[in-house]
Amino acid sequence: MKTYIGTKQVKAEPMNELAAVEKGYARKNEDNHEWREGYHVQYTNPDGSTYDSWSPKSVFEQAYKCADNVLNRLQIEFSELAERLDSLDESLSRGFDHVAEKVGYKQAAMLISQRMAMKAYFDVLDTRIDDLKQSNNAPSQTQG
């Protein structure tokens, strides 16, 4: 099977499973498991209509990160970039010649350039995040 990465923007609010069942967002507790904490999730269909569902807290928080303001979005972007930069650093850690043997000299040189650009971008995001955290109006920021 191939690997896929999904991205979907949703609206959500904390809601326990019992309340979700009562509202029709979750199935009845037929196996008598303990009631769980979770989220009422509202999805938007391609035609603009919406539907409501419920997701257990651990499942929801693994799939979604709060992006309610500019600081949240920058922190998500920073975290994703940090993972990619770490992965690239790991690939480059054995040295240019080792990388060039695997992908060729031209690709190895472009990977070095890519790493430099990613690091510069990483540093800009880090500075923006620090600046927003220091300004007391960070949560009211709404544009990127």
C-alpha positions as MATLAB code, in Angstrom:
seq = 'MKTYIGTKQVKAEPMNELAAVEKGYARKNEDNHEWREGYHVQYTNPDGSTYDSWSPKSVFEQAYKCADNVLNRLQIEFSELAERLDSLDESLSRGFDHVAEKVGYKQAAMLISQRMAMKAYFDVLDTRIDDLKQSNNAPSQTQG';
ca = [
       0.000    0.000    0.000;
       1.066    3.577   -0.580;
       1.414    6.132    2.213;
      -0.945    9.128    2.288;
      -1.048   12.274    4.423;
      -4.446   13.845    4.955;
      -5.249   17.389    5.917;
      -8.701   18.575    6.813;
      -9.864   21.671    8.615;
     -12.672   21.098   11.103;
     -14.476   22.930   13.871;
     -14.524   21.195   17.236;
     -15.334   21.613   20.906;
     -14.724   19.372   23.918;
     -17.667   17.026   24.566;
     -17.841   13.793   26.540;
     -19.135   10.629   24.930;
     -22.405   10.549   26.901;
     -23.376   14.018   25.673;
     -22.339   13.047   22.138;
     -24.589    9.971   22.226;
     -27.480   12.080   23.543;
     -27.037   14.540   20.651;
     -26.703   11.746   18.076;
     -23.038   12.392   17.261;
     -21.757    9.058   18.620;
     -23.036    5.481   18.710;
     -24.664    4.061   21.790;
     -22.361    2.475   24.344;
     -23.363   -1.120   23.562;
     -20.255   -2.751   25.064;
     -20.624   -0.804   28.337;
     -17.147    0.733   28.194;
     -16.363    3.698   30.429;
     -17.584    6.994   29.054;
     -14.699    8.842   27.415;
     -13.731   12.460   27.009;
     -13.635   13.652   23.419;
     -14.688   16.252   20.901;
     -17.818   17.198   19.019;
     -16.447   17.652   15.479;
     -18.137   19.515   12.646;
     -16.956   18.629    9.149;
     -17.649   20.617    5.984;
     -18.582   18.713    2.837;
     -17.374   19.814   -0.614;
     -20.837   21.294   -1.296;
     -20.567   23.514    1.797;
     -22.989   21.529    3.951;
     -21.804   20.303    7.337;
     -22.189   17.174    9.408;
     -21.485   16.534   13.070;
     -19.630   13.657   14.647;
     -17.766   12.777   17.819;
     -14.183   11.640   18.295;
     -12.418   10.282   21.385;
      -9.945   12.793   22.827;
      -6.781   10.783   22.058;
      -7.799   10.112   18.447;
      -8.795   13.735   17.840;
      -5.688   15.265   19.418;
      -3.425   12.964   17.415;
      -5.062   14.065   14.155;
      -5.729   17.771   14.787;
      -3.909   20.738   16.295;
      -5.690   23.941   17.309;
      -5.221   26.610   14.615;
      -7.507   29.296   15.987;
      -5.057   32.185   15.599;
      -1.828   33.158   13.889;
       0.337   31.980   16.785;
      -1.264   28.509   16.716;
      -0.756   28.233   12.958;
       2.873   29.366   13.168;
       3.555   26.848   15.943;
       2.099   24.022   13.823;
       4.146   25.125   10.815;
       7.275   25.422   12.987;
       6.778   21.935   14.439;
       6.254   20.367   11.002;
       9.294   22.178    9.612;
      11.398   21.079   12.603;
      10.548   17.436   11.858;
      11.468   17.841    8.171;
      14.676   19.679    9.033;
      15.654   16.964   11.524;
      15.011   14.318    8.876;
      17.117   16.186    6.325;
      19.905   16.696    8.881;
      19.860   12.954    9.581;
      20.175   12.257    5.850;
      23.080   14.680    5.528;
      24.832   13.618    8.755;
      27.134   11.092    7.042;
      28.656   13.780    4.872;
      28.368   15.154    1.357;
      30.248   12.314   -0.349;
      28.029    9.670    1.229;
      24.876   11.526    0.135;
      26.320   12.119   -3.360;
      26.964    8.389   -3.748;
      23.273    7.744   -3.135;
      21.616   10.588   -5.073;
      24.348   12.082   -7.257;
      26.433   15.199   -6.796;
      23.907   17.630   -8.270;
      21.091   16.359   -5.995;
      23.423   16.340   -2.979;
      24.380   19.969   -3.655;
      20.705   20.909   -3.979;
      19.973   19.144   -0.679;
      22.617   21.314    1.004;
      20.983   24.430   -0.499;
      17.558   23.178    0.564;
      18.817   22.663    4.111;
      20.174   26.222    4.255;
      16.845   27.650    3.010;
      14.858   25.519    5.435;
      17.071   26.615    8.337;
      16.613   30.284    7.414;
      12.828   29.762    7.250;
      12.944   27.890   10.572;
      14.758   30.831   12.187;
      12.223   33.347   10.811;
       9.305   31.287   12.139;
      11.027   30.992   15.524;
      11.511   34.768   15.685;
       7.895   35.455   14.676;
       6.618   33.035   17.333;
       8.788   34.622   20.026;
       7.626   38.086   18.989;
       3.950   37.092   19.102;
       4.366   35.417   22.492;
       5.967   38.583   23.880;
       3.209   40.825   22.585;
       0.200   40.489   24.828;
      -2.263   40.434   21.922;
      -1.091   37.136   20.386;
      -4.412   35.271   20.820;
      -6.328   38.042   19.034;
      -4.144   37.769   15.925;
      -6.198   36.317   13.062;
      -4.149   36.770    9.915;
      -0.929   35.113    8.764;
];
